[in-house]
Short mmCIF file of C-alpha atoms in Angstrom, two decimals:
data_model
loop_
_atom_site.label_atom_id
_atom_site.label_comp_id
_atom_site.label_asym_id
_atom_site.label_seq_id
_atom_site.Cartn_x
_atom_site.Cartn_y
_atom_site.Cartn_z
CA MET A 29 -41.78 10.12 -0.90
CA PRO A 30 -38.85 12.56 -0.82
CA ASN A 31 -36.70 12.59 2.42
CA LEU A 32 -35.89 16.17 1.82
CA GLU A 33 -38.41 18.98 2.32
CA HIS A 34 -38.05 22.68 2.50
CA PRO A 35 -40.46 25.60 1.49
CA ALA A 36 -37.86 27.76 0.08
CA TYR A 37 -36.69 25.34 -2.74
CA PRO A 38 -38.72 23.53 -5.39
CA ALA A 39 -39.44 19.94 -4.97
CA ALA A 40 -37.53 18.98 -8.40
CA THR A 41 -34.46 20.62 -7.24
CA LEU A 42 -34.44 18.86 -3.83
CA LEU A 43 -35.37 15.38 -5.36
CA HIS A 44 -32.19 16.04 -7.80
CA LEU A 45 -30.08 17.08 -4.78
CA GLU A 46 -31.40 13.79 -3.01
CA SER A 47 -30.03 11.61 -5.92
CA LEU A 48 -26.51 13.18 -5.91
CA VAL A 49 -26.15 12.51 -2.07
CA PRO A 50 -26.82 9.07 -1.33
CA CYS A 51 -26.90 7.76 2.29
CA ARG A 52 -26.38 11.32 3.63
CA GLU A 53 -30.02 12.60 3.22
CA SER A 54 -30.21 13.06 7.27
CA GLN A 55 -27.21 15.44 7.47
CA VAL A 56 -28.36 17.50 4.12
CA SER A 57 -31.93 17.66 5.85
CA THR A 58 -30.16 19.07 8.94
CA LEU A 59 -28.11 21.70 7.07
CA LEU A 60 -31.40 23.14 5.11
CA SER A 61 -32.99 23.47 8.70
CA ILE A 62 -29.94 25.44 9.68
CA PHE A 63 -29.73 27.35 6.42
CA GLY A 64 -33.36 28.26 6.28
CA GLU A 65 -34.48 30.84 3.41
CA ARG A 66 -32.14 32.97 1.55
CA GLN A 67 -32.77 36.16 2.93
CA GLN A 68 -32.93 34.74 6.68
CA PHE A 69 -29.94 35.26 8.78
CA SER A 70 -28.35 31.69 9.54
CA PHE A 71 -26.40 30.19 12.28
CA PRO A 72 -22.75 32.52 12.48
CA SER A 73 -20.62 29.28 12.34
CA ILE A 74 -21.06 25.48 11.58
CA PHE A 75 -18.44 22.76 12.52
CA ILE A 76 -18.55 19.76 10.47
CA TYR A 77 -16.51 16.71 11.33
CA GLY A 78 -15.97 13.05 10.45
CA HIS A 79 -13.30 10.57 9.21
CA THR A 80 -11.53 10.74 5.96
CA SER A 81 -13.96 10.18 2.98
CA SER A 82 -17.02 10.28 4.85
CA GLY A 83 -18.55 13.01 2.39
CA LYS A 84 -17.96 16.14 4.12
CA THR A 85 -16.62 18.25 1.20
CA TYR A 86 -18.61 16.45 -1.37
CA VAL A 87 -22.01 17.38 0.46
CA MET A 88 -21.30 20.75 1.04
CA GLN A 89 -20.09 21.37 -2.55
CA THR A 90 -22.94 19.72 -4.03
CA LEU A 91 -25.38 21.41 -1.67
CA LEU A 92 -24.34 24.96 -2.41
CA ASN A 93 -23.90 24.43 -5.92
CA THR A 94 -27.35 22.73 -6.59
CA LEU A 95 -29.38 25.22 -4.75
CA GLN A 96 -27.16 27.86 -6.11
CA LEU A 97 -26.34 29.61 -3.07
CA PRO A 98 -23.59 32.30 -2.98
CA HIS A 99 -20.53 30.70 -1.47
CA VAL A 100 -16.75 30.81 -1.28
CA PHE A 101 -14.72 27.43 -0.93
CA VAL A 102 -11.18 27.45 0.26
CA ASN A 103 -8.98 24.57 1.19
CA CYS A 104 -6.84 25.53 4.24
CA VAL A 105 -3.88 23.13 3.21
CA GLU A 106 -3.43 25.04 -0.06
CA TYR A 107 -3.58 28.43 1.49
CA PHE A 108 -1.47 27.70 4.64
CA THR A 109 -0.99 31.33 6.10
CA SER A 110 -3.47 33.44 7.27
CA ARG A 111 -2.59 36.30 4.51
CA LEU A 112 -3.00 33.61 1.77
CA LEU A 113 -6.35 32.49 3.22
CA LEU A 114 -7.90 35.81 3.52
CA GLU A 115 -6.68 37.06 0.22
CA GLU A 116 -8.00 34.00 -1.44
CA ILE A 117 -11.70 34.66 0.12
CA LEU A 118 -11.55 38.11 -1.04
CA ILE A 119 -10.52 36.94 -4.66
CA GLN A 120 -13.17 34.54 -5.02
CA LEU A 121 -15.82 37.29 -3.97
CA GLN A 122 -14.52 39.78 -6.43
CA SER A 123 -14.17 37.48 -9.16
CA CYS A 124 -17.70 36.48 -8.82
CA SER A 125 -19.11 39.93 -8.63
CA SER A 126 -19.12 40.45 -12.31
CA GLU A 127 -18.14 38.75 -15.73
CA THR A 128 -17.08 42.04 -17.05
CA GLU A 129 -15.62 43.98 -14.20
CA LYS A 130 -12.09 42.78 -13.12
CA THR A 131 -10.90 44.39 -9.96
CA SER A 132 -7.01 44.47 -9.18
CA HIS A 133 -5.77 42.37 -6.19
CA VAL A 134 -5.86 44.23 -3.00
CA PRO A 135 -3.40 42.85 -0.49
CA CYS A 136 -4.71 41.97 3.13
CA ASP A 137 -2.31 42.21 5.87
CA ASN A 138 -4.56 41.64 8.78
CA LEU A 139 -8.25 41.09 10.02
CA ASN A 140 -9.26 44.50 9.93
CA ASP A 141 -8.38 45.06 6.37
CA PHE A 142 -10.21 42.03 5.59
CA VAL A 143 -13.36 43.20 7.46
CA ARG A 144 -13.16 46.38 5.50
CA LEU A 145 -12.69 44.79 2.34
CA PHE A 146 -15.20 42.14 2.72
CA LYS A 147 -17.95 44.49 3.52
CA GLN A 148 -17.03 46.29 0.17
CA ALA A 149 -17.00 42.92 -1.61
CA VAL A 150 -20.42 41.86 -0.47
CA ALA A 151 -21.84 45.45 -0.92
CA SER A 152 -20.54 45.12 -4.73
CA ARG A 153 -22.56 41.86 -5.06
CA GLU A 154 -25.62 43.19 -3.48
CA LEU A 155 -25.73 40.18 -0.91
CA GLN A 156 -27.56 41.92 1.58
CA ASP A 157 -31.04 40.13 1.02
CA GLN A 158 -29.27 36.47 0.98
CA THR A 159 -26.78 34.56 3.07
CA LEU A 160 -23.19 34.10 2.01
CA TYR A 161 -21.37 30.92 2.98
CA ILE A 162 -17.74 30.66 3.49
CA VAL A 163 -16.42 27.04 3.69
CA LEU A 164 -13.12 26.29 5.11
CA ASP A 165 -12.05 22.92 4.04
CA ARG A 166 -9.22 21.08 6.26
CA ALA A 167 -9.97 23.59 9.13
CA GLU A 168 -7.67 21.94 11.42
CA GLN A 169 -4.90 23.98 9.71
CA LEU A 170 -6.34 27.11 11.18
CA ARG A 171 -5.19 26.08 14.59
CA GLU A 172 -1.38 26.65 13.09
CA MET A 173 -2.33 30.23 12.28
CA GLU A 174 -2.45 33.53 14.58
CA ALA A 175 -4.44 33.17 17.64
CA ASN A 176 -7.20 35.59 16.42
CA ILE A 177 -8.22 33.99 13.21
CA LEU A 178 -10.29 31.03 14.22
CA PRO A 179 -12.14 33.15 16.81
CA ALA A 180 -12.76 35.88 14.25
CA PHE A 181 -14.02 33.26 11.65
CA LEU A 182 -16.51 32.04 14.34
CA ARG A 183 -17.84 35.47 14.89
CA LEU A 184 -17.54 36.84 11.19
CA GLN A 185 -21.24 37.54 11.09
CA GLU A 186 -20.95 39.81 14.07
CA LEU A 187 -17.64 41.49 13.01
CA THR A 188 -18.98 42.51 9.47
CA ASP A 189 -22.62 43.11 10.27
CA ARG A 190 -23.55 40.98 7.35
CA ASN A 191 -25.56 37.88 6.34
CA VAL A 192 -22.68 35.61 6.11
CA THR A 193 -22.10 31.88 7.82
CA VAL A 194 -18.86 30.55 8.11
CA VAL A 195 -18.73 26.31 7.85
CA LEU A 196 -15.65 24.70 8.99
CA LEU A 197 -14.84 21.21 7.71
CA SER A 198 -12.42 19.06 9.48
CA GLU A 199 -11.37 15.58 10.36
CA ILE A 200 -10.88 16.08 14.22
CA VAL A 201 -13.29 16.91 16.97
CA TRP A 202 -14.41 20.51 18.16
CA GLU A 203 -12.68 20.00 21.66
CA LEU A 204 -9.26 19.81 19.92
CA PHE A 205 -9.97 23.33 18.34
CA ARG A 206 -11.49 25.24 21.51
CA PRO A 207 -8.87 27.73 22.65
CA ASN A 208 -7.97 28.02 26.18
CA THR A 209 -9.40 31.67 26.31
CA GLY A 210 -12.69 30.48 24.99
CA CYS A 211 -14.39 31.41 21.70
CA PHE A 212 -17.98 31.40 20.34
CA GLU A 213 -19.30 28.02 20.09
CA PRO A 214 -20.27 26.68 16.54
CA PHE A 215 -23.21 24.39 15.88
CA THR A 216 -21.51 20.77 15.47
CA LEU A 217 -22.52 18.29 12.84
CA TYR A 218 -21.05 14.82 12.74
CA PHE A 219 -20.74 12.70 9.63
CA PRO A 220 -20.58 9.06 10.50
CA ASP A 221 -18.56 6.62 8.51
CA TYR A 222 -20.46 4.81 5.69
CA SER A 223 -21.44 1.43 6.77
CA ILE A 224 -21.29 -1.58 4.23
CA GLY A 225 -24.83 -1.09 3.05
CA HIS A 226 -24.15 2.35 2.29
CA LEU A 227 -20.86 1.48 0.55
CA GLN A 228 -22.46 -1.23 -1.67
CA LYS A 229 -25.39 1.36 -2.70
CA ILE A 230 -22.96 4.01 -3.42
CA LEU A 231 -20.48 2.20 -5.48
CA SER A 232 -23.32 0.10 -7.28
CA GLN A 233 -24.32 3.50 -8.97
CA ASN A 234 -21.49 3.64 -10.91
CA HIS A 235 -22.30 0.32 -12.89
CA PRO A 236 -21.27 0.49 -16.58
CA PRO A 237 -24.24 0.99 -19.16
CA GLU A 238 -23.24 -2.42 -21.18
CA TYR A 239 -24.00 -4.40 -18.17
CA SER A 240 -26.86 -5.10 -15.77
CA ALA A 241 -27.06 -3.24 -12.28
CA ASP A 242 -27.48 -6.83 -10.63
CA PHE A 243 -24.27 -7.92 -12.28
CA TYR A 244 -22.31 -4.88 -11.23
CA SER A 245 -23.97 -4.93 -7.75
CA ALA A 246 -22.69 -8.71 -7.28
CA TYR A 247 -19.16 -7.57 -8.18
CA ILE A 248 -19.36 -4.76 -5.73
CA ASN A 249 -20.37 -7.22 -3.06
CA ILE A 250 -17.67 -9.64 -3.72
CA LEU A 251 -15.41 -6.48 -3.65
CA LEU A 252 -16.38 -5.34 -0.33
CA GLY A 253 -16.28 -8.77 1.27
CA VAL A 254 -12.65 -8.83 0.50
CA PHE A 255 -11.57 -5.09 1.08
CA TYR A 256 -14.09 -3.84 3.82
CA MET A 257 -12.15 -5.20 6.77
CA VAL A 258 -8.82 -3.44 5.79
CA CYS A 259 -10.02 -0.34 3.77
CA ARG A 260 -13.25 1.48 4.23
CA ASP A 261 -12.13 4.70 1.95
CA LEU A 262 -14.94 5.36 -0.48
CA LYS A 263 -12.40 7.05 -2.83
CA GLU A 264 -9.98 4.04 -2.42
CA LEU A 265 -12.78 1.36 -2.90
CA GLN A 266 -13.91 3.42 -6.08
CA HIS A 267 -10.42 3.07 -7.53
CA LEU A 268 -10.25 -0.58 -6.70
CA ALA A 269 -13.64 -1.25 -8.32
CA VAL A 270 -12.71 0.47 -11.48
CA LEU A 271 -9.44 -1.27 -11.63
CA ASN A 272 -10.41 -4.75 -11.14
CA PHE A 273 -13.59 -4.69 -12.91
CA SER A 274 -12.28 -5.90 -16.31
CA LYS A 275 -10.89 -8.79 -14.92
CA TYR A 276 -14.18 -9.91 -13.44
CA CYS A 277 -15.84 -9.43 -16.68
CA GLU A 278 -13.33 -11.67 -18.70
CA PRO A 279 -15.15 -14.97 -18.33
CA VAL A 280 -18.30 -13.05 -19.70
CA VAL A 281 -16.40 -11.40 -22.56
CA SER A 282 -15.01 -14.83 -23.63
CA GLY A 283 -18.33 -16.67 -23.25
CA GLU A 284 -16.89 -19.04 -20.52
CA ALA A 285 -19.74 -17.92 -18.13
CA ASN A 286 -22.73 -15.80 -18.25
CA GLU A 287 -23.71 -12.90 -15.74
CA ARG A 288 -25.47 -15.29 -13.20
CA ASP A 289 -22.54 -17.77 -13.04
CA THR A 290 -20.94 -16.32 -9.62
CA ARG A 291 -18.99 -19.20 -8.89
CA LYS A 292 -16.69 -18.97 -12.13
CA LEU A 293 -16.64 -15.35 -11.85
CA TRP A 294 -15.52 -15.53 -8.17
CA LYS A 295 -12.67 -17.97 -9.21
CA ASN A 296 -11.46 -15.76 -11.93
CA ILE A 297 -11.26 -12.69 -9.95
CA GLU A 298 -10.10 -14.26 -6.39
CA PRO A 299 -6.27 -14.34 -6.98
CA HIS A 300 -6.42 -10.72 -8.67
CA LEU A 301 -8.14 -9.13 -5.61
CA LYS A 302 -5.47 -10.94 -3.34
CA LYS A 303 -2.88 -9.21 -5.41
CA ALA A 304 -4.52 -5.97 -5.10
CA MET A 305 -4.70 -6.37 -1.32
CA GLN A 306 -0.87 -5.82 -1.13
CA THR A 307 -1.13 -2.22 -2.68
CA VAL A 308 -4.17 -0.68 -1.03
CA TYR A 309 -3.54 3.13 -0.46
CA LEU A 310 0.12 2.83 -1.68
CA ARG A 311 0.04 3.50 -5.24
CA GLU A 312 3.50 2.00 -5.94
CA ILE A 313 2.48 1.68 -9.73
CA SER A 314 0.22 3.45 -12.08
CA SER A 315 -3.40 1.87 -12.89
CA SER A 316 -2.10 1.19 -16.59
CA GLN A 317 0.80 -0.68 -15.19
CA TRP A 318 -1.47 -2.74 -12.84
CA GLU A 319 -3.60 -3.58 -15.97
CA ARG A 320 -0.74 -4.62 -17.90
CA LEU A 321 0.46 -7.03 -14.93
CA GLN A 322 -3.03 -8.61 -14.88
CA ARG A 323 -2.90 -9.20 -18.59
CA ASP A 324 0.48 -10.78 -18.48
CA ASP A 325 -0.55 -12.78 -15.37
CA GLY A 326 2.31 -11.18 -13.13
CA GLU A 327 2.91 -12.68 -9.65
CA PRO A 328 2.83 -10.25 -6.56
CA GLY A 329 6.76 -10.64 -6.43
CA GLN A 330 6.91 -8.51 -9.53
CA LEU A 331 5.44 -5.24 -7.79
CA LYS A 332 8.53 -3.06 -7.27
CA GLY A 333 7.50 -1.33 -4.11
CA LEU A 334 7.58 -1.31 -0.18
CA SER A 335 4.79 -3.89 0.04
CA ALA A 336 6.90 -6.41 -1.63
CA HIS A 337 10.29 -5.46 0.20
CA THR A 338 12.41 -5.57 -3.07
CA HIS A 339 13.92 -2.08 -2.82
CA VAL A 340 14.32 -0.06 0.36
CA GLU A 341 16.13 3.54 0.09
CA LEU A 342 18.35 3.62 3.01
CA PRO A 343 21.74 4.90 3.44
CA TYR A 344 24.74 2.58 3.42
CA TYR A 345 25.44 2.59 7.32
CA SER A 346 21.52 2.65 8.13
CA LYS A 347 21.13 -0.65 6.45
CA PHE A 348 24.08 -2.18 8.70
CA LEU A 349 22.42 -0.70 11.59
CA LEU A 350 19.11 -2.22 10.92
CA ILE A 351 20.61 -5.56 10.62
CA ALA A 352 22.49 -4.99 13.95
CA ALA A 353 19.55 -4.08 15.57
CA TYR A 354 17.74 -7.08 14.29
CA LEU A 355 20.47 -9.49 15.48
CA ALA A 356 20.56 -7.82 18.98
CA SER A 357 16.44 -8.11 19.05
CA TYR A 358 16.29 -11.64 18.40
CA ASN A 359 19.76 -13.08 19.62
CA PRO A 360 20.26 -13.61 23.47
CA VAL A 361 22.94 -11.61 24.96
CA ARG A 362 25.02 -14.87 25.95
CA THR A 363 25.39 -15.69 22.29
CA ASP A 364 27.04 -12.55 21.08
CA LYS A 365 30.48 -13.75 22.22
CA ARG A 366 29.80 -16.82 20.14
CA PHE A 367 28.67 -15.03 16.90
CA PHE A 368 30.71 -11.91 17.03
CA LEU A 369 34.07 -12.86 18.12
CA LYS A 370 36.72 -14.76 16.20
CA HIS A 371 38.64 -16.18 19.03
CA HIS A 372 35.74 -16.81 21.46
CA GLY A 373 37.23 -19.78 23.06
CA LYS A 374 35.15 -23.05 23.91
CA ILE A 375 31.56 -22.32 24.89
CA ARG A 376 30.18 -24.71 27.42
CA LYS A 377 26.37 -25.76 26.82
CA THR A 378 24.58 -25.45 30.05
CA ASN A 379 21.30 -26.96 31.09
CA PHE A 380 19.67 -23.44 30.56
CA MET A 381 20.42 -23.44 27.11
CA LYS A 382 19.49 -26.91 26.28
CA LYS A 383 16.04 -26.14 28.18
CA HIS A 384 15.46 -23.26 25.87
CA GLU A 385 16.96 -24.24 22.61
CA LYS A 386 13.74 -25.56 21.13
CA THR A 387 11.95 -21.96 21.60
CA SER A 388 12.26 -20.07 18.70
CA ASN A 389 13.03 -16.32 19.27
CA HIS A 390 10.82 -15.33 16.59
CA LEU A 391 7.99 -16.34 18.35
CA LEU A 392 8.78 -14.40 21.56
CA GLY A 393 9.01 -11.30 19.67
CA PRO A 394 11.83 -8.50 19.49
CA LYS A 395 13.86 -7.82 22.79
CA PRO A 396 15.18 -4.58 23.67
CA PHE A 397 18.92 -3.81 23.69
CA PRO A 398 21.01 -0.83 24.99
CA LEU A 399 23.02 1.27 22.48
CA ASP A 400 26.40 0.01 23.32
CA ARG A 401 25.41 -3.49 22.31
CA LEU A 402 24.03 -2.28 18.98
CA LEU A 403 27.12 -0.44 18.10
CA ALA A 404 29.35 -3.39 19.16
CA ILE A 405 27.45 -5.68 16.98
CA LEU A 406 27.81 -3.04 14.00
CA TYR A 407 31.49 -2.81 14.26
CA SER A 408 31.81 -6.58 14.05
CA ILE A 409 29.54 -7.03 10.81
CA VAL A 410 31.11 -4.01 8.98
CA ASP A 411 33.99 -5.02 7.16
CA ASN A 412 35.97 -1.55 7.15
CA ARG A 413 36.40 0.34 10.53
CA VAL A 414 33.48 2.67 11.79
CA ALA A 415 34.32 5.54 13.96
CA PRO A 416 31.35 6.56 16.30
CA THR A 417 30.60 9.83 14.60
CA ALA A 418 27.45 12.01 14.95
CA ASN A 419 26.45 10.77 11.49
CA ILE A 420 26.12 7.21 13.01
CA PHE A 421 23.93 8.33 15.79
CA SER A 422 21.88 10.81 13.50
CA GLN A 423 21.10 7.69 11.27
CA ILE A 424 19.91 5.77 14.44
CA THR A 425 17.53 8.67 15.23
CA SER A 426 16.21 8.51 11.47
CA LEU A 427 15.51 4.80 11.84
CA VAL A 428 13.42 5.29 14.85
CA THR A 429 11.62 8.29 12.93
CA LEU A 430 10.72 5.92 10.15
CA GLN A 431 9.36 3.55 12.88
CA LEU A 432 11.74 0.84 11.62
CA LEU A 433 13.22 1.05 15.39
CA SER A 434 11.35 1.90 18.46
CA VAL A 435 12.76 3.46 21.76
CA VAL A 436 11.89 1.51 24.86
CA GLY A 437 11.40 3.39 28.03
CA HIS A 438 11.77 7.10 28.72
CA ASN A 439 14.32 9.41 27.18
CA ASP A 440 15.67 10.68 30.61
CA GLN A 441 16.77 7.29 31.56
CA LEU A 442 20.45 7.59 32.94
CA ASP A 443 21.85 4.24 31.67
CA GLY A 444 21.24 5.28 28.10
CA PRO A 445 18.54 4.62 25.55
CA ARG A 446 17.10 1.08 24.69
CA TYR A 447 15.76 0.29 21.31
CA LYS A 448 13.81 -2.60 19.64
CA CYS A 449 13.65 -3.59 16.16
CA THR A 450 10.12 -3.44 14.51
CA VAL A 451 10.88 -5.13 11.11
CA SER A 452 10.25 -8.65 9.85
CA LEU A 453 12.80 -11.28 8.84
CA ASP A 454 11.63 -10.95 5.06
CA PHE A 455 12.68 -7.07 5.41
CA ILE A 456 16.01 -7.69 6.87
CA ARG A 457 16.88 -10.51 4.32
CA ALA A 458 15.88 -8.14 1.64
CA ILE A 459 18.22 -5.36 2.91
CA ALA A 460 20.99 -8.04 3.61
CA ARG A 461 21.03 -9.25 0.03
#
């Protein structure tokens, strides 16, 4: 029995729609109930939110295209100003009005012009008898536009006196949208993250025709067992599934194992999945380069990217500042004289030093240090003379922005800022080389 039922649409269409949106049947059913029939007035505005790759954009596009509902789909990141956004909505309306008639571009400077031109565009399409849907993807960008844009879209049905529904898609909750002056409250709908069972079902649908569904499902089960704890992004998992499947099939292709010999298949794919763990989300190399590296049985150290710490693009003095910050974070203050002065004299070992000499500073973590100590160590490790110019201080700020250093305490403290180095020893060794 199908999960989607609606009297206004054929059962075959709803069954096809259900097959296109797996694990999102409840959300689609809610949207169909809100939309109602074509000629009915729907809710003025709908706010759909959820984390990245939870199916918001895909479900809305599939729903509107499958049911052939008139709609406009705009990405607010691509059209980042109010004028670009309003003009793009009108352009899409005009381009869909007729295949033969091509209207000239009409500039839209404000909301008054938009409401007037919108009424004309809707009248030309003869849409008085069905609902028009305006979908604004990445709607959080509306908060950066003029203060009247968001409230106007929420009440566009009232402003235009037309059968129109505005759908906002966002990754943040509605409470972060609501203006201080108040506005019309939209209907909110939450898209939860896909569970591991949902991901297994969705990814298993893309199995190649030359292999059985059970064989590909077992591969997806292994893939999720490795990557689910660190990556739950459906798009990234689909990319990883396509990238590593050829390596998983090698024992079957060569005849060393059959499709049911899961132990041999796992032993063959395990080291390659561990390599792929190093580059999740990074895209440091292309898919063709990754496949070539797998064929050559390359080691992870051959990956030229941030994950392997083989090459870091930093200015000349920023590298020395980062090394000095690491030395200041992991070396006690009392050792500065011994390490960084040529004629430091005789250092007398105290009982305190003997008591703590077995404790590794790397186990205790980085310690905060003042700016004066950082600059003093910098002057001692750089061969040539370094003047404390604005360039040096701006590079310290850049290191904080890159999260290679962190500021400890408040910025308004009187005794100067204190910093802490946040990078590992391997990272510093790569820079020091």
